[in-house]
Amino acid sequence: MAPALSGTLGASSVAALRPCAGRRAPSAASSVAPRGSGAVRCPRGVRWEADRSRGRLVRVRCDAAVAEKPVDEEAAEEKFEYQAEVSRLMDLIVHSLYSHKEVFLRELVSNASDALDKLRFLGVTDSSLLADGGELEIRIKPDPDAGTITITDTGVGMTKDELKDCLGTIAQSGTSKFLKALKENKDLGADNGLIGQFGVGFYSAFLVAEKVVVSTKSPKSDKQYVWEAVADSSSYVIKEETDPEKMLTRGTQITLVLRPDDKYEFADPSRIQGLVKNYSQFVSFPIYTWQEKSRTVEVEEDEEPKEGEEATEGEKQKKKKTITEKYWDWELANETKPIWMRNPKEIEKTEYNEFYKKTFNEFLDPLAHAHFTTEGEVEFRSVLYVPGMAPLSNEEIMNPKTKNIRLYVKRVFISDDFDGELFPRYLSFVKGVVDSNDLPLNVSREILQESRIVRIMRKRLVRKTFDMIEEIAEKEDKEDYKKFWESFGKFIKLGCIEDTGNHKRLAPLLRFHSSKNEGDTISLDQYVENMPESQKAIYYIATDSLQSAKTAPFLEKLVQKDIEVLYLIEPIDEVAIQNLQTYKEKKFVDISKEDLELGDGEEENKETKQEFTLLCDWVKQQLGDKVAKVQISKRLSSSPCVLVSGKFGWSANMERLMKAQTLGDTSSLEFMRGRRIFEINPDHPIIKDLNAACKNEPESTEAKRAVELLYEAALISSGYTPESPAELGGKIYEMMAIALGGRWGRSDTEEAEATTGEDSAEADSSEGTVTEVIEPSEVRPESDPWRD
């Protein structure tokens, strides 16, 4: 095999060779004058031979060659730059970068605003740049007939070289370059009002345009240049403008030749007006759009003479007539000033309310507002509002994608479609605007990227929202907070479930009915203030309505001891309270569960327990697996019995809610239902009668049926659903017949007839009955309208 490499290198070149097989390459000196032999071998077959006769020359020979072809010794390495395929890059920008076509106008207006900002900044030091250019403004003229949109600004314009740099190089931002130059010049400082810094905003024009023509005139140049490009092309054309009618005094004019599919939508003047108002309403320069208007004018017309009258020549009567005339003119599109950029001390409440109604299409004043500026590591301005009423549509409730927060960057609208990035779901009812100078957006400026800055912004917005709601709660006039709670109380309760980190801010905002405040609601702070010193817990009961809560048997002993109980009557209440667990070191206790401790130190009557032990065992024997155990109750005073749930299982209210779930899991229902405990009131006459029955006639059928009926009644009064309502109804009818039989002196004959009637009815139903068919009468009265 022929050697693949054989050459002679200078000693200085040897030191630059890479080591083989992880070992150090021999230095030039050791290769030239080795100690032991005239050659040093590398494990991979590279031999270093020192030739003393040639002085400092070293010969490198590779014995283990990998190629048969000899390599040109004089071939040099060449470095090539990666080249982006422009057509593919343009395709990505047009079809993948932006979510909506309409953002092209936002990007182009933002670029025009930057051009005006640059000129204004440069004009401070060189006033000649502002000469003979007119006002600093932006004008947008759609032409439905031609299918074009023309955007003109009187900004700084571009020279030929700047056209090549800014429009000929995709993703190079002239604004970023300008900002960088400003930051390097510390004497001038940096202008944070510049908007477009991504460098691809201009190319969003190709979302709707098949051809783009840019005509620009810079104050620094005497010539005007035209940049022209077609969509799906990898080249562009720059030429000098020679048509006198198309000459600009200063600035840039962009003409979009719209695609056939888009010209009917985006060449419409009203559509352009709407896009400007949505995206660029708060741009600091005036934006004019070409709009069709109408006006009323008076015109004179000849009046024809009436019949019998002859008009002499030259004396024709003139009559004035009012007509509506249509015409085209420029209209200012961004009249509203950004209220968040002003000093809060200089703004009246009516101005905040007007801004809220106009921005969010509301007709009621907000309940509260907060205007603040955050500085430091994250800088942004914001105005937040608490609406005056809840959303009318159920789809908007608890929806994290409500369009209630409008995000601006440098006063340019970016998006109002968020999925909980700026506000948690339970505060989705809050409306407002957020304007940031350094928000981490992606290059399309539509998708908010999750970052530390976003998390800090979210935290501060949530904190300000809590401050705003607390101000409503602390007002002397409680009507505002009553309105707030009726509209948005469910949202606050949802926050107790989803946001464990803000429990201390959420809990004081909660309001509930209670056994001492049935007509109005109270806060947890009021409940704790009204607690006696001996009370160690906050007691509550969860039911489906206020009436059910007031009449629940679990309340009897607590009301008797003057202990206040909270009524949780909405489906979300019980879950919210269970997530809070405690408030001001007071545990929440469900009075419908076992092991209820009232904290009064009352000892259990051992004699009573011993007396009714036999009854408890007998009742448990009759009920079997329906209950876990039967015991004497400490919570009853007037009811004979009650059915309580286990300490770690679902309550009756929760079991009812879980059964009502459309996609509920029946297996988890059986697991979480927990055990049921049957508690009896030893002071009630029914229990005393049953106690006597179990001692004297434990096998009595009536006594056993009474126990069954007592259990079914306790099931309903405790909030559970009976397994067979029809069977329960039958038992009630049977007991009523026994109780009412002959009470009002019904005779034996009537009883016998009733019995006979029942027997015959049963016989008829079993044998079947013959239906008698009655033919309609043929006799028709004179007044019958259908007679003839």
mmCIF file of C-alpha atoms in Angstrom, residues 298-633:
data_model
loop_
_atom_site.group_PDB
_atom_site.id
_atom_site.type_symbol
_atom_site.label_atom_id
_atom_site.label_comp_id
_atom_site.label_asym_id
_atom_site.label_seq_id
_atom_site.Cartn_x
_atom_site.Cartn_y
_atom_site.Cartn_z
ATOM 1 C CA GLU A 298 -78.401 72.879 0.277
ATOM 2 C CA VAL A 299 -78.874 73.117 -3.480
ATOM 3 C CA GLU A 300 -81.228 75.214 -5.574
ATOM 4 C CA GLU A 301 -83.551 73.677 -8.111
ATOM 5 C CA ASP A 302 -86.229 75.013 -10.440
ATOM 6 C CA GLU A 303 -89.751 74.699 -9.101
ATOM 7 C CA GLU A 304 -92.385 73.718 -11.687
ATOM 8 C CA PRO A 305 -95.473 75.976 -11.768
ATOM 9 C CA LYS A 306 -98.712 74.620 -10.378
ATOM 10 C CA GLU A 307 -101.719 73.829 -12.568
ATOM 11 C CA GLY A 308 -103.468 76.914 -13.875
ATOM 12 C CA GLU A 309 -100.407 79.081 -13.312
ATOM 13 C CA GLU A 310 -98.216 80.281 -16.121
ATOM 14 C CA ALA A 311 -94.623 81.145 -15.356
ATOM 15 C CA THR A 312 -93.143 83.926 -17.407
ATOM 16 C CA GLU A 313 -89.777 83.371 -18.920
ATOM 17 C CA GLY A 314 -86.931 84.443 -16.705
ATOM 18 C CA GLU A 315 -89.069 84.368 -13.615
ATOM 19 C CA LYS A 316 -88.800 80.697 -12.710
ATOM 20 C CA GLN A 317 -89.029 80.203 -8.978
ATOM 21 C CA LYS A 318 -85.968 78.790 -7.221
ATOM 22 C CA LYS A 319 -86.462 76.227 -4.442
ATOM 23 C CA LYS A 320 -83.779 75.151 -1.968
ATOM 24 C CA LYS A 321 -83.375 71.436 -1.335
ATOM 25 C CA THR A 322 -81.239 69.601 1.262
ATOM 26 C CA ILE A 323 -79.241 66.609 0.029
ATOM 27 C CA THR A 324 -76.573 64.329 1.512
ATOM 28 C CA GLU A 325 -73.263 64.516 -0.271
ATOM 29 C CA LYS A 326 -70.476 61.953 0.067
ATOM 30 C CA TYR A 327 -66.816 62.857 -0.110
ATOM 31 C CA TRP A 328 -63.371 61.501 0.889
ATOM 32 C CA ASP A 329 -61.119 63.108 3.463
ATOM 33 C CA TRP A 330 -58.451 62.362 6.064
ATOM 34 C CA GLU A 331 -59.658 61.344 9.527
ATOM 35 C CA LEU A 332 -57.603 61.146 12.716
ATOM 36 C CA ALA A 333 -57.685 57.531 13.930
ATOM 37 C CA ASN A 334 -55.824 57.757 17.264
ATOM 38 C CA GLU A 335 -57.653 60.422 19.205
ATOM 39 C CA THR A 336 -57.536 58.677 22.607
ATOM 40 C CA LYS A 337 -54.454 59.450 24.663
ATOM 41 C CA PRO A 338 -52.833 56.675 26.729
ATOM 42 C CA ILE A 339 -54.133 57.397 30.190
ATOM 43 C CA TRP A 340 -51.516 55.157 31.834
ATOM 44 C CA MET A 341 -48.705 57.434 30.624
ATOM 45 C CA ARG A 342 -50.061 60.377 32.623
ATOM 46 C CA ASN A 343 -49.588 61.257 36.286
ATOM 47 C CA PRO A 344 -52.351 59.628 38.398
ATOM 48 C CA LYS A 345 -52.658 62.787 40.495
ATOM 49 C CA GLU A 346 -53.724 64.748 37.424
ATOM 50 C CA ILE A 347 -56.467 62.338 36.324
ATOM 51 C CA GLU A 348 -60.059 62.582 37.522
ATOM 52 C CA LYS A 349 -62.169 59.549 38.359
ATOM 53 C CA THR A 350 -64.517 60.367 35.486
ATOM 54 C CA GLU A 351 -61.585 60.132 33.049
ATOM 55 C CA TYR A 352 -60.700 56.660 34.320
ATOM 56 C CA ASN A 353 -64.338 55.582 33.955
ATOM 57 C CA GLU A 354 -64.604 56.975 30.422
ATOM 58 C CA PHE A 355 -61.388 55.226 29.380
ATOM 59 C CA TYR A 356 -62.700 51.948 30.857
ATOM 60 C CA LYS A 357 -66.041 52.152 29.061
ATOM 61 C CA LYS A 358 -64.497 53.095 25.724
ATOM 62 C CA THR A 359 -61.703 50.517 25.821
ATOM 63 C CA PHE A 360 -63.762 47.545 26.999
ATOM 64 C CA ASN A 361 -67.195 48.477 25.563
ATOM 65 C CA GLU A 362 -68.804 48.634 29.016
ATOM 66 C CA PHE A 363 -71.849 50.661 30.059
ATOM 67 C CA LEU A 364 -71.474 50.500 33.867
ATOM 68 C CA ASP A 365 -68.815 52.327 35.846
ATOM 69 C CA PRO A 366 -66.150 50.073 37.393
ATOM 70 C CA LEU A 367 -66.286 49.322 41.094
ATOM 71 C CA ALA A 368 -62.623 50.281 41.544
ATOM 72 C CA HIS A 369 -59.458 51.068 39.601
ATOM 73 C CA ALA A 370 -55.709 50.999 40.260
ATOM 74 C CA HIS A 371 -53.165 53.078 38.334
ATOM 75 C CA PHE A 372 -49.544 52.297 39.119
ATOM 76 C CA THR A 373 -46.027 52.241 37.730
ATOM 77 C CA THR A 374 -43.524 49.530 38.639
ATOM 78 C CA GLU A 375 -39.807 50.287 38.450
ATOM 79 C CA GLY A 376 -36.642 48.359 39.178
ATOM 80 C CA GLU A 377 -35.668 45.114 37.514
ATOM 81 C CA VAL A 378 -39.044 45.099 35.729
ATOM 82 C CA GLU A 379 -40.608 48.321 34.496
ATOM 83 C CA PHE A 380 -44.191 48.609 33.316
ATOM 84 C CA ARG A 381 -47.243 50.823 33.663
ATOM 85 C CA SER A 382 -50.732 49.529 34.250
ATOM 86 C CA VAL A 383 -54.332 50.560 34.863
ATOM 87 C CA LEU A 384 -56.556 47.818 36.309
ATOM 88 C CA TYR A 385 -60.317 47.807 36.844
ATOM 89 C CA VAL A 386 -62.846 45.734 38.785
ATOM 90 C CA PRO A 387 -65.956 45.593 36.559
ATOM 91 C CA GLY A 388 -69.330 46.738 37.789
ATOM 92 C CA MET A 389 -71.003 43.425 36.984
ATOM 93 C CA ALA A 390 -70.198 39.803 36.211
ATOM 94 C CA PRO A 391 -70.014 38.509 32.615
ATOM 95 C CA LEU A 392 -73.408 37.817 31.069
ATOM 96 C CA SER A 393 -72.171 34.749 29.211
ATOM 97 C CA ASN A 394 -71.414 31.613 31.196
ATOM 98 C CA GLU A 395 -68.571 30.841 28.771
ATOM 99 C CA GLU A 396 -66.603 33.838 30.060
ATOM 100 C CA ILE A 397 -66.793 32.741 33.703
ATOM 101 C CA MET A 398 -63.607 31.035 34.918
ATOM 102 C CA ASN A 399 -62.166 31.273 31.399
ATOM 103 C CA PRO A 400 -58.411 31.983 31.459
ATOM 104 C CA LYS A 401 -58.505 33.192 27.839
ATOM 105 C CA THR A 402 -60.816 36.135 28.380
ATOM 106 C CA LYS A 403 -59.761 39.219 26.446
ATOM 107 C CA ASN A 404 -59.778 41.413 29.560
ATOM 108 C CA ILE A 405 -56.076 42.339 29.743
ATOM 109 C CA ARG A 406 -54.690 44.324 26.820
ATOM 110 C CA LEU A 407 -50.912 44.085 26.554
ATOM 111 C CA TYR A 408 -48.984 46.975 25.003
ATOM 112 C CA VAL A 409 -45.303 47.379 24.296
ATOM 113 C CA LYS A 410 -44.225 50.989 23.793
ATOM 114 C CA ARG A 411 -47.945 51.938 23.469
ATOM 115 C CA VAL A 412 -48.446 49.467 20.604
ATOM 116 C CA PHE A 413 -51.086 46.827 21.188
ATOM 117 C CA ILE A 414 -49.621 43.321 21.129
ATOM 118 C CA SER A 415 -52.286 40.901 22.284
ATOM 119 C CA ASP A 416 -55.258 40.304 24.560
ATOM 120 C CA ASP A 417 -55.264 36.522 24.210
ATOM 121 C CA PHE A 418 -53.467 34.994 27.176
ATOM 122 C CA ASP A 419 -53.684 31.629 28.885
ATOM 123 C CA GLY A 420 -52.977 32.678 32.447
ATOM 124 C CA GLU A 421 -49.500 34.153 31.872
ATOM 125 C CA LEU A 422 -50.268 37.566 33.402
ATOM 126 C CA PHE A 423 -53.252 36.745 35.626
ATOM 127 C CA PRO A 424 -54.377 33.512 37.300
ATOM 128 C CA ARG A 425 -57.691 32.016 36.268
ATOM 129 C CA TYR A 426 -59.550 33.130 39.370
ATOM 130 C CA LEU A 427 -58.730 36.786 38.622
ATOM 131 C CA SER A 428 -59.733 36.568 34.967
ATOM 132 C CA PHE A 429 -62.581 39.009 35.616
ATOM 133 C CA VAL A 430 -60.128 41.897 36.149
ATOM 134 C CA LYS A 431 -59.828 44.231 33.157
ATOM 135 C CA GLY A 432 -57.067 46.640 32.299
ATOM 136 C CA VAL A 433 -54.033 47.544 30.244
ATOM 137 C CA VAL A 434 -50.375 46.659 30.817
ATOM 138 C CA ASP A 435 -47.670 48.584 28.965
ATOM 139 C CA SER A 436 -44.077 47.377 29.224
ATOM 140 C CA ASN A 437 -40.887 48.558 27.581
ATOM 141 C CA ASP A 438 -38.875 45.376 28.024
ATOM 142 C CA LEU A 439 -41.365 42.520 27.993
ATOM 143 C CA PRO A 440 -39.844 39.235 26.737
ATOM 144 C CA LEU A 441 -41.838 38.674 23.559
ATOM 145 C CA ASN A 442 -40.882 36.426 20.705
ATOM 146 C CA VAL A 443 -39.943 37.826 17.338
ATOM 147 C CA SER A 444 -43.564 37.947 16.161
ATOM 148 C CA ARG A 445 -44.458 39.989 19.260
ATOM 149 C CA GLU A 446 -47.629 37.963 19.769
ATOM 150 C CA ILE A 447 -46.615 35.095 22.045
ATOM 151 C CA LEU A 448 -45.583 35.945 25.575
ATOM 152 C CA GLN A 449 -42.572 33.884 26.595
ATOM 153 C CA GLU A 450 -42.440 32.428 30.098
ATOM 154 C CA SER A 451 -39.539 33.956 31.975
ATOM 155 C CA ARG A 452 -38.553 35.412 35.321
ATOM 156 C CA ILE A 453 -39.715 38.866 34.177
ATOM 157 C CA VAL A 454 -43.188 37.526 33.363
ATOM 158 C CA ARG A 455 -43.414 35.840 36.759
ATOM 159 C CA ILE A 456 -42.456 39.082 38.514
ATOM 160 C CA MET A 457 -45.012 41.031 36.485
ATOM 161 C CA ARG A 458 -47.708 38.492 37.298
ATOM 162 C CA LYS A 459 -46.904 38.635 41.010
ATOM 163 C CA ARG A 460 -47.121 42.440 41.111
ATOM 164 C CA LEU A 461 -50.309 42.585 39.081
ATOM 165 C CA VAL A 462 -51.973 40.066 41.417
ATOM 166 C CA ARG A 463 -50.817 42.011 44.472
ATOM 167 C CA LYS A 464 -52.233 45.273 43.115
ATOM 168 C CA THR A 465 -55.501 43.523 42.330
ATOM 169 C CA PHE A 466 -55.814 42.330 45.931
ATOM 170 C CA ASP A 467 -55.121 45.871 47.170
ATOM 171 C CA MET A 468 -57.867 47.155 44.908
ATOM 172 C CA ILE A 469 -60.416 44.590 46.166
ATOM 173 C CA GLU A 470 -59.452 45.241 49.794
ATOM 174 C CA GLU A 471 -60.122 48.947 49.274
ATOM 175 C CA ILE A 472 -63.653 48.087 48.180
ATOM 176 C CA ALA A 473 -64.118 45.861 51.255
ATOM 177 C CA GLU A 474 -62.887 48.558 53.641
ATOM 178 C CA LYS A 475 -65.253 51.269 52.396
ATOM 179 C CA GLU A 476 -67.847 52.544 54.820
ATOM 180 C CA ASP A 477 -70.510 52.013 52.187
ATOM 181 C CA LYS A 478 -70.817 48.229 52.079
ATOM 182 C CA GLU A 479 -73.022 48.214 48.981
ATOM 183 C CA ASP A 480 -70.040 48.231 46.613
ATOM 184 C CA TYR A 481 -68.511 45.134 48.177
ATOM 185 C CA LYS A 482 -71.915 43.489 48.293
ATOM 186 C CA LYS A 483 -72.164 44.006 44.518
ATOM 187 C CA PHE A 484 -68.632 42.709 44.096
ATOM 188 C CA TRP A 485 -69.308 39.576 46.150
ATOM 189 C CA GLU A 486 -72.543 38.783 44.340
ATOM 190 C CA SER A 487 -70.761 39.079 40.986
ATOM 191 C CA PHE A 488 -67.303 37.687 41.699
ATOM 192 C CA GLY A 489 -67.527 35.754 44.977
ATOM 193 C CA LYS A 490 -67.136 32.441 43.120
ATOM 194 C CA PHE A 491 -63.846 33.675 41.638
ATOM 195 C CA ILE A 492 -62.415 34.416 45.093
ATOM 196 C CA LYS A 493 -63.458 30.977 46.340
ATOM 197 C CA LEU A 494 -61.792 29.416 43.307
ATOM 198 C CA GLY A 495 -58.620 31.259 44.314
ATOM 199 C CA CYS A 496 -58.710 29.507 47.705
ATOM 200 C CA ILE A 497 -58.554 26.213 45.799
ATOM 201 C CA GLU A 498 -55.978 27.085 43.130
ATOM 202 C CA ASP A 499 -53.644 29.584 44.799
ATOM 203 C CA THR A 500 -52.357 28.288 48.121
ATOM 204 C CA GLY A 501 -49.668 30.975 48.224
ATOM 205 C CA ASN A 502 -52.238 33.772 48.572
ATOM 206 C CA HIS A 503 -54.527 32.250 51.206
ATOM 207 C CA LYS A 504 -53.746 35.083 53.625
ATOM 208 C CA ARG A 505 -54.946 37.634 51.075
ATOM 209 C CA LEU A 506 -57.955 35.632 49.892
ATOM 210 C CA ALA A 507 -59.455 34.430 53.212
ATOM 211 C CA PRO A 508 -60.368 37.917 54.566
ATOM 212 C CA LEU A 509 -62.308 38.589 51.350
ATOM 213 C CA LEU A 510 -64.668 35.616 51.844
ATOM 214 C CA ARG A 511 -68.283 36.212 52.891
ATOM 215 C CA PHE A 512 -70.829 33.661 54.180
ATOM 216 C CA HIS A 513 -74.290 33.496 55.690
ATOM 217 C CA SER A 514 -74.371 32.173 59.242
ATOM 218 C CA SER A 515 -76.773 31.040 61.947
ATOM 219 C CA LYS A 516 -76.640 34.551 63.457
ATOM 220 C CA ASN A 517 -76.639 36.457 60.137
ATOM 221 C CA GLU A 518 -79.079 34.740 57.816
ATOM 222 C CA GLY A 519 -80.138 37.869 55.941
ATOM 223 C CA ASP A 520 -76.646 39.279 55.390
ATOM 224 C CA THR A 521 -73.168 37.837 54.990
ATOM 225 C CA ILE A 522 -70.239 38.089 57.379
ATOM 226 C CA SER A 523 -66.481 37.833 56.969
ATOM 227 C CA LEU A 524 -64.225 35.368 58.745
ATOM 228 C CA ASP A 525 -62.785 38.267 60.734
ATOM 229 C CA GLN A 526 -66.244 39.110 62.069
ATOM 230 C CA TYR A 527 -66.856 35.461 62.929
ATOM 231 C CA VAL A 528 -63.608 35.223 64.911
ATOM 232 C CA GLU A 529 -64.349 38.479 66.738
ATOM 233 C CA ASN A 530 -67.760 37.166 67.826
ATOM 234 C CA MET A 531 -66.382 33.841 69.082
ATOM 235 C CA PRO A 532 -66.402 33.180 72.835
ATOM 236 C CA GLU A 533 -62.997 32.518 74.378
ATOM 237 C CA SER A 534 -63.847 28.866 75.006
ATOM 238 C CA GLN A 535 -64.522 28.216 71.307
ATOM 239 C CA LYS A 536 -61.479 26.757 69.574
ATOM 240 C CA ALA A 537 -62.800 26.150 66.048
ATOM 241 C CA ILE A 538 -64.825 27.715 63.224
ATOM 242 C CA TYR A 539 -67.939 25.596 62.664
ATOM 243 C CA TYR A 540 -69.698 25.234 59.323
ATOM 244 C CA ILE A 541 -72.290 23.151 57.556
ATOM 245 C CA ALA A 542 -72.478 22.580 53.776
ATOM 246 C CA THR A 543 -75.925 22.193 52.191
ATOM 247 C CA ASP A 544 -77.668 22.908 48.901
ATOM 248 C CA SER A 545 -79.675 25.932 50.081
ATOM 249 C CA LEU A 546 -80.001 28.445 52.865
ATOM 250 C CA GLN A 547 -83.321 26.921 53.989
ATOM 251 C CA SER A 548 -81.740 23.458 54.232
ATOM 252 C CA ALA A 549 -78.922 24.850 56.326
ATOM 253 C CA LYS A 550 -81.247 26.629 58.736
ATOM 254 C CA THR A 551 -83.363 23.510 59.365
ATOM 255 C CA ALA A 552 -80.555 20.930 59.482
ATOM 256 C CA PRO A 553 -80.678 18.767 62.670
ATOM 257 C CA PHE A 554 -76.896 19.127 63.152
ATOM 258 C CA LEU A 555 -77.410 22.735 64.296
ATOM 259 C CA GLU A 556 -79.676 22.067 67.261
ATOM 260 C CA LYS A 557 -77.144 21.788 70.065
ATOM 261 C CA LEU A 558 -74.869 24.518 68.666
ATOM 262 C CA VAL A 559 -77.714 27.014 68.399
ATOM 263 C CA GLN A 560 -78.753 26.075 71.914
ATOM 264 C CA LYS A 561 -75.217 26.840 73.126
ATOM 265 C CA ASP A 562 -75.176 30.132 71.123
ATOM 266 C CA ILE A 563 -72.351 28.957 68.829
ATOM 267 C CA GLU A 564 -72.345 30.572 65.395
ATOM 268 C CA VAL A 565 -72.253 28.258 62.373
ATOM 269 C CA LEU A 566 -71.314 29.279 58.832
ATOM 270 C CA TYR A 567 -73.695 28.225 56.055
ATOM 271 C CA LEU A 568 -71.912 26.973 52.930
ATOM 272 C CA ILE A 569 -74.683 26.905 50.345
ATOM 273 C CA GLU A 570 -72.790 27.045 47.041
ATOM 274 C CA PRO A 571 -71.152 23.967 45.472
ATOM 275 C CA ILE A 572 -67.659 25.502 45.578
ATOM 276 C CA ASP A 573 -67.844 26.577 49.235
ATOM 277 C CA GLU A 574 -66.968 23.302 50.924
ATOM 278 C CA VAL A 575 -63.927 22.652 48.718
ATOM 279 C CA ALA A 576 -62.673 26.211 49.275
ATOM 280 C CA ILE A 577 -62.947 25.929 53.072
ATOM 281 C CA GLN A 578 -61.243 22.522 53.089
ATOM 282 C CA ASN A 579 -58.317 24.026 51.176
ATOM 283 C CA LEU A 580 -57.989 26.862 53.694
ATOM 284 C CA GLN A 581 -57.982 24.368 56.630
ATOM 285 C CA THR A 582 -57.378 27.127 59.217
ATOM 286 C CA TYR A 583 -57.914 30.845 59.687
ATOM 287 C CA LYS A 584 -56.051 32.778 62.378
ATOM 288 C CA GLU A 585 -55.048 29.481 63.995
ATOM 289 C CA LYS A 586 -58.685 28.339 64.179
ATOM 290 C CA LYS A 587 -59.499 25.069 62.445
ATOM 291 C CA PHE A 588 -62.565 24.701 60.257
ATOM 292 C CA VAL A 589 -64.870 21.946 61.563
ATOM 293 C CA ASP A 590 -67.764 20.370 59.690
ATOM 294 C CA ILE A 591 -70.611 19.824 62.175
ATOM 295 C CA SER A 592 -72.058 17.033 60.020
ATOM 296 C CA LYS A 593 -69.102 14.722 60.676
ATOM 297 C CA GLU A 594 -68.322 12.402 63.556
ATOM 298 C CA ASP A 595 -66.354 13.267 66.727
ATOM 299 C CA LEU A 596 -67.791 16.778 66.985
ATOM 300 C CA GLU A 597 -66.154 18.650 69.861
ATOM 301 C CA LEU A 598 -67.988 21.793 70.943
ATOM 302 C CA GLY A 599 -65.239 22.893 73.288
ATOM 303 C CA ASP A 600 -67.561 23.345 76.279
ATOM 304 C CA GLY A 601 -65.920 20.678 78.444
ATOM 305 C CA GLU A 602 -69.218 18.880 78.909
ATOM 306 C CA GLU A 603 -68.641 15.322 80.058
ATOM 307 C CA GLU A 604 -70.618 12.493 78.567
ATOM 308 C CA ASN A 605 -73.347 11.048 80.818
ATOM 309 C CA LYS A 606 -72.130 7.524 81.513
ATOM 310 C CA GLU A 607 -75.474 6.415 82.932
ATOM 311 C CA THR A 608 -77.330 7.454 79.775
ATOM 312 C CA LYS A 609 -74.765 5.718 77.594
ATOM 313 C CA GLN A 610 -75.034 2.547 79.639
ATOM 314 C CA GLU A 611 -78.832 2.670 79.558
ATOM 315 C CA PHE A 612 -79.006 2.930 75.754
ATOM 316 C CA THR A 613 -76.141 0.580 74.932
ATOM 317 C CA LEU A 614 -78.581 -2.274 74.333
ATOM 318 C CA LEU A 615 -80.714 -0.071 72.044
ATOM 319 C CA CYS A 616 -77.638 0.961 70.008
ATOM 320 C CA ASP A 617 -76.637 -2.657 69.503
ATOM 321 C CA TRP A 618 -80.199 -3.661 68.572
ATOM 322 C CA VAL A 619 -80.588 -0.819 66.035
ATOM 323 C CA LYS A 620 -77.197 -1.665 64.512
ATOM 324 C CA GLN A 621 -78.334 -5.264 64.177
ATOM 325 C CA GLN A 622 -81.489 -4.152 62.333
ATOM 326 C CA LEU A 623 -79.664 -1.775 59.955
ATOM 327 C CA GLY A 624 -76.728 -4.092 59.260
ATOM 328 C CA ASP A 625 -74.122 -2.716 56.831
ATOM 329 C CA LYS A 626 -76.064 0.451 56.144
ATOM 330 C CA VAL A 627 -74.300 2.141 59.058
ATOM 331 C CA ALA A 628 -70.875 1.686 60.618
ATOM 332 C CA LYS A 629 -72.145 2.099 64.163
ATOM 333 C CA VAL A 630 -74.951 3.530 66.302
ATOM 334 C CA GLN A 631 -74.168 5.898 69.169
ATOM 335 C CA ILE A 632 -75.612 8.523 71.485
ATOM 336 C CA SER A 633 -75.572 12.007 69.898
#
